[in-house]
Tab-separated table of C-alpha atoms and ligand atoms in Angstrom:
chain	number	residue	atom	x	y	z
A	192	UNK	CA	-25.489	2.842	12.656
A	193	UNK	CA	-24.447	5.699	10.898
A	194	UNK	CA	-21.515	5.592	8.871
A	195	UNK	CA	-19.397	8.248	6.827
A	196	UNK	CA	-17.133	7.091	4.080
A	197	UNK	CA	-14.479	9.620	3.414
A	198	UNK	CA	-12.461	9.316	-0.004
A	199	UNK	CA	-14.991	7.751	-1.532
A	200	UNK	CA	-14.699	6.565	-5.219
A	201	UNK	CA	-17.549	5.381	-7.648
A	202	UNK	CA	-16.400	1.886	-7.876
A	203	UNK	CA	-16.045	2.294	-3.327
A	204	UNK	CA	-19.897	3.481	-3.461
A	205	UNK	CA	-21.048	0.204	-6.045
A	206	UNK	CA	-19.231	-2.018	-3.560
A	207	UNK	CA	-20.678	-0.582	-0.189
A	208	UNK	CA	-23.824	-0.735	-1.302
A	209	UNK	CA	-24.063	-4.056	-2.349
A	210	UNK	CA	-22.559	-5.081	1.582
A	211	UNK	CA	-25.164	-2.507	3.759
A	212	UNK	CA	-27.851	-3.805	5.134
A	213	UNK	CA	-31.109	-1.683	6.015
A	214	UNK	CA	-29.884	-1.037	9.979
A	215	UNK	CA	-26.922	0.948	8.225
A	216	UNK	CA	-27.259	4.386	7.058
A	217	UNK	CA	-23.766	5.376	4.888
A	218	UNK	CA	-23.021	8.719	3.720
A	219	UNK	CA	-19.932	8.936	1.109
A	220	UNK	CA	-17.834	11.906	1.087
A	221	UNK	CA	-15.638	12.538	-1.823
A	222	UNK	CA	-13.049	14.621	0.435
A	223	UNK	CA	-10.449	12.995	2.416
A	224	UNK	CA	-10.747	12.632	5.863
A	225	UNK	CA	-7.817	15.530	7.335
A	226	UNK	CA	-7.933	18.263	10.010
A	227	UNK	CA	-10.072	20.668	7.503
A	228	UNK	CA	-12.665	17.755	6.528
A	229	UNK	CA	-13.201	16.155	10.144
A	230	UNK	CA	-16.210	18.753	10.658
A	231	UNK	CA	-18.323	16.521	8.125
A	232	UNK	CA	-18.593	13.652	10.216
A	233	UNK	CA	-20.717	15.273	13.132
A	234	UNK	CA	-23.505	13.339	13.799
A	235	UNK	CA	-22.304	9.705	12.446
A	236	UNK	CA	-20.725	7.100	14.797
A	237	UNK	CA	-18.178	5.865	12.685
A	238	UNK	CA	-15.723	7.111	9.953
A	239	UNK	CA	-14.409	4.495	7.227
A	240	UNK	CA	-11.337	5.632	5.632
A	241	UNK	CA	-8.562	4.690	3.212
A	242	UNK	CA	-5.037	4.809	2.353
A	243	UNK	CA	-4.305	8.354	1.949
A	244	UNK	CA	-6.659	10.137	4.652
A	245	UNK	CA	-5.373	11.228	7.407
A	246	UNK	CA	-6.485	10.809	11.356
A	247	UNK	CA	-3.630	12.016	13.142
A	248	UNK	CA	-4.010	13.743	16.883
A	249	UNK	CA	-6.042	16.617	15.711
A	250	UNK	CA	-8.490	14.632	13.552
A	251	UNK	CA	-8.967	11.824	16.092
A	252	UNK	CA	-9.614	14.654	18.973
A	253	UNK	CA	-11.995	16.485	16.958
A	254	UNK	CA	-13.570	13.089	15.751
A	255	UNK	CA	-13.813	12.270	19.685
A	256	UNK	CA	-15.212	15.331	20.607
A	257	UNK	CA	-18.481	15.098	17.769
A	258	UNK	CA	-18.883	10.960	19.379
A	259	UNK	CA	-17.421	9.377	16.632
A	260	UNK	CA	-17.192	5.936	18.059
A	261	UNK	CA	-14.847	4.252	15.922
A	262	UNK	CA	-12.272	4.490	12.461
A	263	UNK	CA	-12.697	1.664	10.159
A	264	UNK	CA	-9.770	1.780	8.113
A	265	UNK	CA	-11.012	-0.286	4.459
A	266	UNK	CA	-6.585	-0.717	3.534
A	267	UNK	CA	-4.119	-3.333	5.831
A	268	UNK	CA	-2.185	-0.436	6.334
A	269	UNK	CA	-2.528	2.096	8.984
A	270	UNK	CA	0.485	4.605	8.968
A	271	UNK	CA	-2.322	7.005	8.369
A	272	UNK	CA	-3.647	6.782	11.877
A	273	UNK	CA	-2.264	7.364	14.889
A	274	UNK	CA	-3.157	4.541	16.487
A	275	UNK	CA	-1.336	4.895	19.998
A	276	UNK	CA	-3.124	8.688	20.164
A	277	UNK	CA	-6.110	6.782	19.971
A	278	UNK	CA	-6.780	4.715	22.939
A	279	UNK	CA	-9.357	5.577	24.784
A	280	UNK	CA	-10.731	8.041	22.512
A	281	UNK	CA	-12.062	5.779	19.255
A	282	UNK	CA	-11.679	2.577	18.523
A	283	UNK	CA	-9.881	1.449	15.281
A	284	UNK	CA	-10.174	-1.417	12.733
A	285	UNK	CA	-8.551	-2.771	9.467
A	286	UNK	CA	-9.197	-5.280	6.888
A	287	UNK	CA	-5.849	-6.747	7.807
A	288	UNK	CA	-6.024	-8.872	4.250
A	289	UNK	CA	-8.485	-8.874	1.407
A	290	UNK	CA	-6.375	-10.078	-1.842
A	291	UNK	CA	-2.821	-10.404	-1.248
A	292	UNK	CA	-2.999	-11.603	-4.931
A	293	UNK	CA	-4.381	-8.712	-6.146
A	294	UNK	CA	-1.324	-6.832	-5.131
A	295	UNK	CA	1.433	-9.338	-6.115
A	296	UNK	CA	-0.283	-10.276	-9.577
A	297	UNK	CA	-0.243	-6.441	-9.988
A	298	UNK	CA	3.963	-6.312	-8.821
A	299	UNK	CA	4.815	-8.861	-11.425
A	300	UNK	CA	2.058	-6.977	-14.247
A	301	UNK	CA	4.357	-4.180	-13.499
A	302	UNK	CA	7.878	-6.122	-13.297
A	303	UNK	CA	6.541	-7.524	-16.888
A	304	UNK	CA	5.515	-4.411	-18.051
A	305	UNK	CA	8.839	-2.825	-17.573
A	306	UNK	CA	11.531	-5.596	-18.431
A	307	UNK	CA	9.787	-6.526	-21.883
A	308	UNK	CA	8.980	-3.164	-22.469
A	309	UNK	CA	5.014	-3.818	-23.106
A	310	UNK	CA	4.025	-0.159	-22.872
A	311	UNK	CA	6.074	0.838	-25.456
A	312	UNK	CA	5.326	-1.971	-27.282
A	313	UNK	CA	1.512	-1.048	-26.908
A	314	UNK	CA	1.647	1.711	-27.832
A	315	UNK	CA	3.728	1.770	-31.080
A	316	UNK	CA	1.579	-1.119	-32.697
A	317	UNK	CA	-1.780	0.771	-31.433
A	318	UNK	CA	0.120	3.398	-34.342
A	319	UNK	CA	0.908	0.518	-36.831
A	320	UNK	CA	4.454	1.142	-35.811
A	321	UNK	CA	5.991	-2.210	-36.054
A	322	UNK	CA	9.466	-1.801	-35.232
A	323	UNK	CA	10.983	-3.648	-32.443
A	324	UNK	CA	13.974	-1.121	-32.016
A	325	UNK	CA	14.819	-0.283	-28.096
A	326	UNK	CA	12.068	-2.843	-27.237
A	327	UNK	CA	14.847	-5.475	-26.261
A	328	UNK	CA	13.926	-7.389	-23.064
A	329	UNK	CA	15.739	-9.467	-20.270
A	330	UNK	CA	14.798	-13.228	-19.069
A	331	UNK	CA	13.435	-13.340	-15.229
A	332	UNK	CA	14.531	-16.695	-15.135
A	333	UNK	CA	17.805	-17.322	-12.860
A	334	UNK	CA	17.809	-13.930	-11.393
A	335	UNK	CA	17.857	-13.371	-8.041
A	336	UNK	CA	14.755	-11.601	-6.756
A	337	UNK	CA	15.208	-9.995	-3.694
A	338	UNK	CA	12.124	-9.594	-1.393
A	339	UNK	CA	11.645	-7.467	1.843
A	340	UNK	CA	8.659	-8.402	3.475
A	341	UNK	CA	7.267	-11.788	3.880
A	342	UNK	CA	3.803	-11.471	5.441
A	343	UNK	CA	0.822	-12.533	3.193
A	344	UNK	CA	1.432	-10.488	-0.175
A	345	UNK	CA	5.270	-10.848	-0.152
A	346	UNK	CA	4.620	-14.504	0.111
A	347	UNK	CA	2.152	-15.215	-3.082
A	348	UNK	CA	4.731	-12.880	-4.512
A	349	UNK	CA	7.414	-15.229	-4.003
A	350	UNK	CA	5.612	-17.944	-5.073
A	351	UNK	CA	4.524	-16.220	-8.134
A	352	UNK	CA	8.553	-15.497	-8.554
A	353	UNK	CA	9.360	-19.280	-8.067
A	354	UNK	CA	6.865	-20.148	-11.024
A	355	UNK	CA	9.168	-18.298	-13.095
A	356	UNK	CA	12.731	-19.653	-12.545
A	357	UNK	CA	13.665	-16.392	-10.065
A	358	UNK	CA	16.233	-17.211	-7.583
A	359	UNK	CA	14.131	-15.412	-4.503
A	360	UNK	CA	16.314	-14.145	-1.139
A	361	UNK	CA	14.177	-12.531	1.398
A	362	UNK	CA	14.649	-10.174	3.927
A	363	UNK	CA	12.131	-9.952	6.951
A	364	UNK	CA	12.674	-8.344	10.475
A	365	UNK	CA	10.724	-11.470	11.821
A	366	UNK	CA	11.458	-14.550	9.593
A	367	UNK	CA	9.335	-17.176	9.504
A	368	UNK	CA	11.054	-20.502	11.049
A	369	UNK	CA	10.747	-23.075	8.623
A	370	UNK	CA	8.448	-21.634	6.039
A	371	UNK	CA	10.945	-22.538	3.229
A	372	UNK	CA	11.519	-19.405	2.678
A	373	UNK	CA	15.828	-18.357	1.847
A	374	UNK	CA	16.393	-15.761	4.283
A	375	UNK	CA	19.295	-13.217	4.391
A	376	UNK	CA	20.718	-11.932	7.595
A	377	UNK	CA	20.988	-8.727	6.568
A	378	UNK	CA	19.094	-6.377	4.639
A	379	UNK	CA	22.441	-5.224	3.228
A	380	UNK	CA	22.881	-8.469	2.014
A	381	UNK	CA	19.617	-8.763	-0.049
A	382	UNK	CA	20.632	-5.174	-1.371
A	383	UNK	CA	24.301	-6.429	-2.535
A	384	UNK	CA	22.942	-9.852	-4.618
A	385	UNK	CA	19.331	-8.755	-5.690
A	386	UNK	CA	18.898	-8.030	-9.168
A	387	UNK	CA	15.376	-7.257	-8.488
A	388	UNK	CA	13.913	-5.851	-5.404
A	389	UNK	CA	10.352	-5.811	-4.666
A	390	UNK	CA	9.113	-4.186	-1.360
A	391	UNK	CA	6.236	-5.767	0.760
A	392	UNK	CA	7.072	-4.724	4.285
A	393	UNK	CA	4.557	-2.085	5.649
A	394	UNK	CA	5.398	1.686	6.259
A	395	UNK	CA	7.306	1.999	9.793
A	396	UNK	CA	10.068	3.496	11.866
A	397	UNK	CA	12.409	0.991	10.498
A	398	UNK	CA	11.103	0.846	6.990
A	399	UNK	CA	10.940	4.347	6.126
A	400	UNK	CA	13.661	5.604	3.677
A	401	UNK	CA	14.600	1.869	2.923
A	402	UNK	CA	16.049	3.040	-0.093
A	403	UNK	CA	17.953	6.212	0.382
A	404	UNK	CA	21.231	7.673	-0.936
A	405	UNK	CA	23.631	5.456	1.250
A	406	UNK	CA	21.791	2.043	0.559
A	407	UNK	CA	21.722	2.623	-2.988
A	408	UNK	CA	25.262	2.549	-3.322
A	409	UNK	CA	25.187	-0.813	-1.947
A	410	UNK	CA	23.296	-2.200	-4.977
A	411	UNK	CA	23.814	-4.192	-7.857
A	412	UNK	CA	24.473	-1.885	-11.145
A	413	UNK	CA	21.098	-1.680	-13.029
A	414	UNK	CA	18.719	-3.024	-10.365
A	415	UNK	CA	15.514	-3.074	-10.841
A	416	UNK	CA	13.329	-1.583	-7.758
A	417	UNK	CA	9.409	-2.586	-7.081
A	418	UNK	CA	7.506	-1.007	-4.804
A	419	UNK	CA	3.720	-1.512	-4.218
A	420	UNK	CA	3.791	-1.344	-0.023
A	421	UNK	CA	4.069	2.388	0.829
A	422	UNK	CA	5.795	5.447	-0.793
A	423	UNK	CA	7.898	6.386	2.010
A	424	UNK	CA	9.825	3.300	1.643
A	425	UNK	CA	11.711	4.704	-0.757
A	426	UNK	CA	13.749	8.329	-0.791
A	427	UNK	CA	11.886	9.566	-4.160
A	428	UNK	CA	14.958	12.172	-4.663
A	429	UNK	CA	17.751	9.437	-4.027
A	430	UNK	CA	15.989	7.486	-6.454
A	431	UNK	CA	15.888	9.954	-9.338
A	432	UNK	CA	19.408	11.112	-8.384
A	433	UNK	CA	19.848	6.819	-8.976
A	434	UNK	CA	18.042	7.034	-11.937
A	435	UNK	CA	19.998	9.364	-13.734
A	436	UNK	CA	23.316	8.672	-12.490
A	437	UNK	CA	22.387	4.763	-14.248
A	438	UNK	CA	23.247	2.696	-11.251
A	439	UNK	CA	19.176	1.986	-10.995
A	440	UNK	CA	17.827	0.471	-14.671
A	441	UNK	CA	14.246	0.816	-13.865
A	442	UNK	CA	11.518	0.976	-11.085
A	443	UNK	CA	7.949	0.332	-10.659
A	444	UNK	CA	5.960	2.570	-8.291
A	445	UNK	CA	2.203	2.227	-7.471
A	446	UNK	CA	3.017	4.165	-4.580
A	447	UNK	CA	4.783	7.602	-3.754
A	448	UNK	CA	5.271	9.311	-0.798
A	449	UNK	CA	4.262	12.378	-1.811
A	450	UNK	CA	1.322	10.877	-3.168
A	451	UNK	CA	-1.868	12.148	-0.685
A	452	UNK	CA	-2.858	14.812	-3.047
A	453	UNK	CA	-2.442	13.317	-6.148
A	454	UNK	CA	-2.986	10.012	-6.616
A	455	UNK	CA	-6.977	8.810	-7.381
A	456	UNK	CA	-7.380	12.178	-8.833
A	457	UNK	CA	-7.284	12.874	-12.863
A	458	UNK	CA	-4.722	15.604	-13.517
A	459	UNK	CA	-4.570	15.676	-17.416
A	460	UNK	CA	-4.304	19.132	-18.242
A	461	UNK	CA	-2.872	20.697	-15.069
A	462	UNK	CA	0.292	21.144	-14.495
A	463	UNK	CA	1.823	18.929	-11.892
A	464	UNK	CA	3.804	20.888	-8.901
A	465	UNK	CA	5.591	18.059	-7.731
A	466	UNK	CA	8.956	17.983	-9.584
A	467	UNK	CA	9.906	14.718	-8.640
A	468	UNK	CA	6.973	12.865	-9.461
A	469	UNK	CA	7.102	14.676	-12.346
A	470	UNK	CA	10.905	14.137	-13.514
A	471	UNK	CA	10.175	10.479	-12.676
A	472	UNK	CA	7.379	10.256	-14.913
A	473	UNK	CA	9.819	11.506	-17.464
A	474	UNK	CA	11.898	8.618	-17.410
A	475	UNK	CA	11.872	5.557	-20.183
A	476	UNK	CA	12.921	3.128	-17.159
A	477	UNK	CA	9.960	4.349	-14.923
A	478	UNK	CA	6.885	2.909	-14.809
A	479	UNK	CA	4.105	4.607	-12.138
A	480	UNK	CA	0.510	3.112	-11.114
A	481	UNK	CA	-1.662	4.857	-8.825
A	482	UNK	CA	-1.536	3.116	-5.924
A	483	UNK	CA	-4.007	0.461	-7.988
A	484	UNK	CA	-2.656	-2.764	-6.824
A	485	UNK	CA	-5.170	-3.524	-4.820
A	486	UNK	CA	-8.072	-3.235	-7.250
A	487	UNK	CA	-9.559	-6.241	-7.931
A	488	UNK	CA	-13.192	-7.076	-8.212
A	489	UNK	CA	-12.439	-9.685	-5.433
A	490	UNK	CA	-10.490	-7.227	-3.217
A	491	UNK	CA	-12.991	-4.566	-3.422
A	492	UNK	CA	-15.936	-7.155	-2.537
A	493	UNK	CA	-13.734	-8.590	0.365
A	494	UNK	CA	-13.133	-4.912	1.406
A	495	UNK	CA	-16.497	-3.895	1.709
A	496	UNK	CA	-17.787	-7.249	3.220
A	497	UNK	CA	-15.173	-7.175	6.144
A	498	UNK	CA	-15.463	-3.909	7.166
A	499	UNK	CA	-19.182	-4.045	6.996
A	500	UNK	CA	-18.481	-7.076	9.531
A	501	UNK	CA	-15.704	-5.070	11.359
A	502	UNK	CA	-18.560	-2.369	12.378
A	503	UNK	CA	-21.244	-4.873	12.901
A	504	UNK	CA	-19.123	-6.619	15.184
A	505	UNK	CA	-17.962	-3.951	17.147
A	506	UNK	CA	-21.732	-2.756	17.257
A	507	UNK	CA	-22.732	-6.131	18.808
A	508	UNK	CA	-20.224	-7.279	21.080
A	509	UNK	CA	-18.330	-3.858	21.970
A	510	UNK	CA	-15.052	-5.277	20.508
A	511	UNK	CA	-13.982	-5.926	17.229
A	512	UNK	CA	-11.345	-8.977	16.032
A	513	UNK	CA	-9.896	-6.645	13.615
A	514	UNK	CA	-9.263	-3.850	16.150
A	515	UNK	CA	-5.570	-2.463	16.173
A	516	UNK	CA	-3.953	-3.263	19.390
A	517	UNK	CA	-3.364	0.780	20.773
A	518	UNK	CA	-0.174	-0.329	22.753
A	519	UNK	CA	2.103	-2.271	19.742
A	520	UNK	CA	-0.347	-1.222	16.823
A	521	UNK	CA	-0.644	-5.037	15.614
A	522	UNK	CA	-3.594	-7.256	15.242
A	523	UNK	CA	-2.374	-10.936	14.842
A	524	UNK	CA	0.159	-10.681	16.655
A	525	UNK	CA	-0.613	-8.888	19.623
A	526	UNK	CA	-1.727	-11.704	22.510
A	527	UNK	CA	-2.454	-10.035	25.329
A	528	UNK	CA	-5.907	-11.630	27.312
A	529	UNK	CA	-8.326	-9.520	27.439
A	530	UNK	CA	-9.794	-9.677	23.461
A	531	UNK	CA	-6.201	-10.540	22.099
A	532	UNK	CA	-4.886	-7.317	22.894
A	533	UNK	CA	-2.523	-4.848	24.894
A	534	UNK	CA	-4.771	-2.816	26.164
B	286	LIG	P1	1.690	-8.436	6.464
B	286	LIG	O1	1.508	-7.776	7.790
B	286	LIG	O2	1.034	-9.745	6.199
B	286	LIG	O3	3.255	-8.615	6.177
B	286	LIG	C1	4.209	-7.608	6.397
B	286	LIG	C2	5.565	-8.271	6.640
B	286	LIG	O4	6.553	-7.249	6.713
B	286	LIG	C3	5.613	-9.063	7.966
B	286	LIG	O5	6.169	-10.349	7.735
B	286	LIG	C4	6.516	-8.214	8.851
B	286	LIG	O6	7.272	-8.986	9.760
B	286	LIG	C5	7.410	-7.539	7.814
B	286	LIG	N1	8.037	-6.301	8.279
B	286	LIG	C6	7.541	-5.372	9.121
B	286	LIG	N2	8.417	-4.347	9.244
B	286	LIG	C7	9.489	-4.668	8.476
B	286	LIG	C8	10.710	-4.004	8.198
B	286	LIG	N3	11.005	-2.812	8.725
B	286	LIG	N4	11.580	-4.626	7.363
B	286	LIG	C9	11.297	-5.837	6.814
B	286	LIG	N5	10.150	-6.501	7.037
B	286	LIG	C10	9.252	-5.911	7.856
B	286	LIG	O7	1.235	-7.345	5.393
B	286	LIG	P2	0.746	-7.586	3.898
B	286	LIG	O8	-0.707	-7.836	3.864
B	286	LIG	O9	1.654	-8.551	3.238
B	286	LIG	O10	0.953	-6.115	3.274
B	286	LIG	C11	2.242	-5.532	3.178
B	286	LIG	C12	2.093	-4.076	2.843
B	286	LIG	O11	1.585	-3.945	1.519
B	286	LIG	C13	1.081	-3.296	3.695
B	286	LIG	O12	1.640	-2.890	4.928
B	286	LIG	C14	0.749	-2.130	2.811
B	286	LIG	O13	1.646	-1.082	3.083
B	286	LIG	C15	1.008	-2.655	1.392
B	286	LIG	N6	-0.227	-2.765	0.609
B	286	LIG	C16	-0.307	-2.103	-0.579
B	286	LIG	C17	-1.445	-2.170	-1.354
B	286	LIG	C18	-1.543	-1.486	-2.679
B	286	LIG	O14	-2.638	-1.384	-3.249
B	286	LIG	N7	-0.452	-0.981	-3.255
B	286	LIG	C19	-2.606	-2.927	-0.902
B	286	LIG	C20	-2.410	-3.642	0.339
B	286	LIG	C21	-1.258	-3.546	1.072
């Protein structure tokens, strides 16, 4: 089984290796996988991939044509992929959850971080500065926390919330009957009451643009927005424009939808082209990770370990548990006979 590993960081390589066994040969390419890198995976049967490569229609045909047999995404999500354009070309698999608390601990960090102004705070004492002007905080407790999305990360987040005296509304497409969980109707609804909104919904037809121009004059004065699912879930312009017209007091971004080229990559010393990234960095109410939730020394090993299983499994029985379904791009959910799935 060979085995290349686009986007491949030094902490990606220390995991791997610790999960191969001798029947697997892995390469580790430090490009992202996209229509000018696909060439480098002639020759191997499989391509494992992460958040921010790309196989759309051109880089799964040209993939097909070397006999790439199958993507093994190492992320839950897989807006990345084109998974419809797939079927019957390669075969594709997630790790469809390896720490939802890795993500929601990291939510909160940030939510923390921003409302009792920690950074700041850091830093001025790191200079002996011992003031505590503009360092004034708010209490968490008896707010109302509004979360959209709640599969397996929204829901440690909302327990995590619950620990701390939030009032937590949640907004879901499908709710889960009798989970205990307070549902709203209507997103609108969430948007109207929330003081705090944290998105955990993945990136999709209905999710992109969540927050735009029109919804965010639906909420509260001085909300605070969360986002650690995917960038595009949020207009980046609308929010700036929210930002510095005050109605938004402060968001927390470990993802951006312009982030492909920039994120995992150390910029100090260039200059940045992307304005809006850049204005939002600006900001004393911003706070931006880079797409780092999800790094954990757990997450990474449970990473590694399932999609070294993914592959094995698909290499021994010809189908894989974790294999997207090509027809309604689900895993879990899709129930179809034959192996669980549509097609
Ligand atoms: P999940 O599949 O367990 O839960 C997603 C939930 O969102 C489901 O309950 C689903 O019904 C709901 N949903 C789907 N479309 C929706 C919509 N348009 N509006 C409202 N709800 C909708 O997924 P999980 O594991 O909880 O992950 C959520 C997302 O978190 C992933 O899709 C991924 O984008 C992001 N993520 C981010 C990471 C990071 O490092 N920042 C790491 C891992 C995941």
């Amino acid at each position: 089984m060979k085995l290349a590993l686009f986007d491949a960081k030094q902490y990606d390589i220390e995991t791997f290796e610790k999960h191969i066994s001798d029947s697997f040969q892995i390469k580790f390419f430090e490009a992202k996988l996209n229509e000018d890198t696909v060439k480098l995976a002639n020759g191997f049967d499989g391509v494992c991939i992460f958040v921010n490569d790309t196989a759309n229609a051109k880089v799964i045909d040209a993939l097909f044509e070397t006999g790439v047999k199958f993507i093994a995404l190492r992320c839950a999500g897989y807006n990345n992929v084109d998974v419809e354009y797939a079927y019957k070309k390669t075969h594709v698999f997630h790790v469809p959850a390896y720490s939802p608390y890795a993500v929601a601990e990291h939510t909160i960090a940030m939510l923390l971080t921003s409302v009792r102004r920690i950074h700041k705070a850091y830093n001025r004492t790191k200079d002996f500065n011992f003031s505590l002007n503009g360092l004034k905080g708010f209490d968490l407790h008896g707010k109302t926390m509004g979360v959209v999305g709640t599969g397996k990360i929204g829901k440690v987040f909302i327990d995590i919330c619950n620990g701390f005296g939030l009032n937590v509304i949640a907004y879901d497409k499908y709710p889960q009957l009798n989970s205990g969980i307070n549902y709203v109707q209507r997103l609108d609804t969430l948007f109207e009451k929330s003081d705090i909104i944290s998105f955990h919904c993945p990136l999709n037809e209905d999710s992109f643009h969540l927050i735009n121009k029109d919804s965010i004059d639906k909420l509260k004065k001085g909300v605070i927005i969360l986002n650690t699912s995917r960038g595009a879930i949020i207009d980046s312009e609308a929010l700036l424009d929210g930002i510095k017209e005050r109605k938004i007091g402060a968001a927390c971004l470990d993802v951006y939808e312009e982030e492909s080229d920039i994120f995992y990559n150390d910029y100090s010393g260039h200059i940045i082209d992307d304005d809006t990234l850049a204005r939002l960095i600006t900001m004393p109410n911003v706070l931006v990770t880079s797409h780092q939730a999800y790094l954990t020394e757990e997450a990474l090993n449970n990473i590694a370990e399932i999609t070294v299983e993914n592959i094995k499994e698909f290499e021994n029985e010809g189908v894989c548990e974790n294999e997207l379904c090509y027809k309604c791009g689900q895993t879990e959910s899709c129930k179809s006979q034959k192996c669980k799935k549509c097609f």
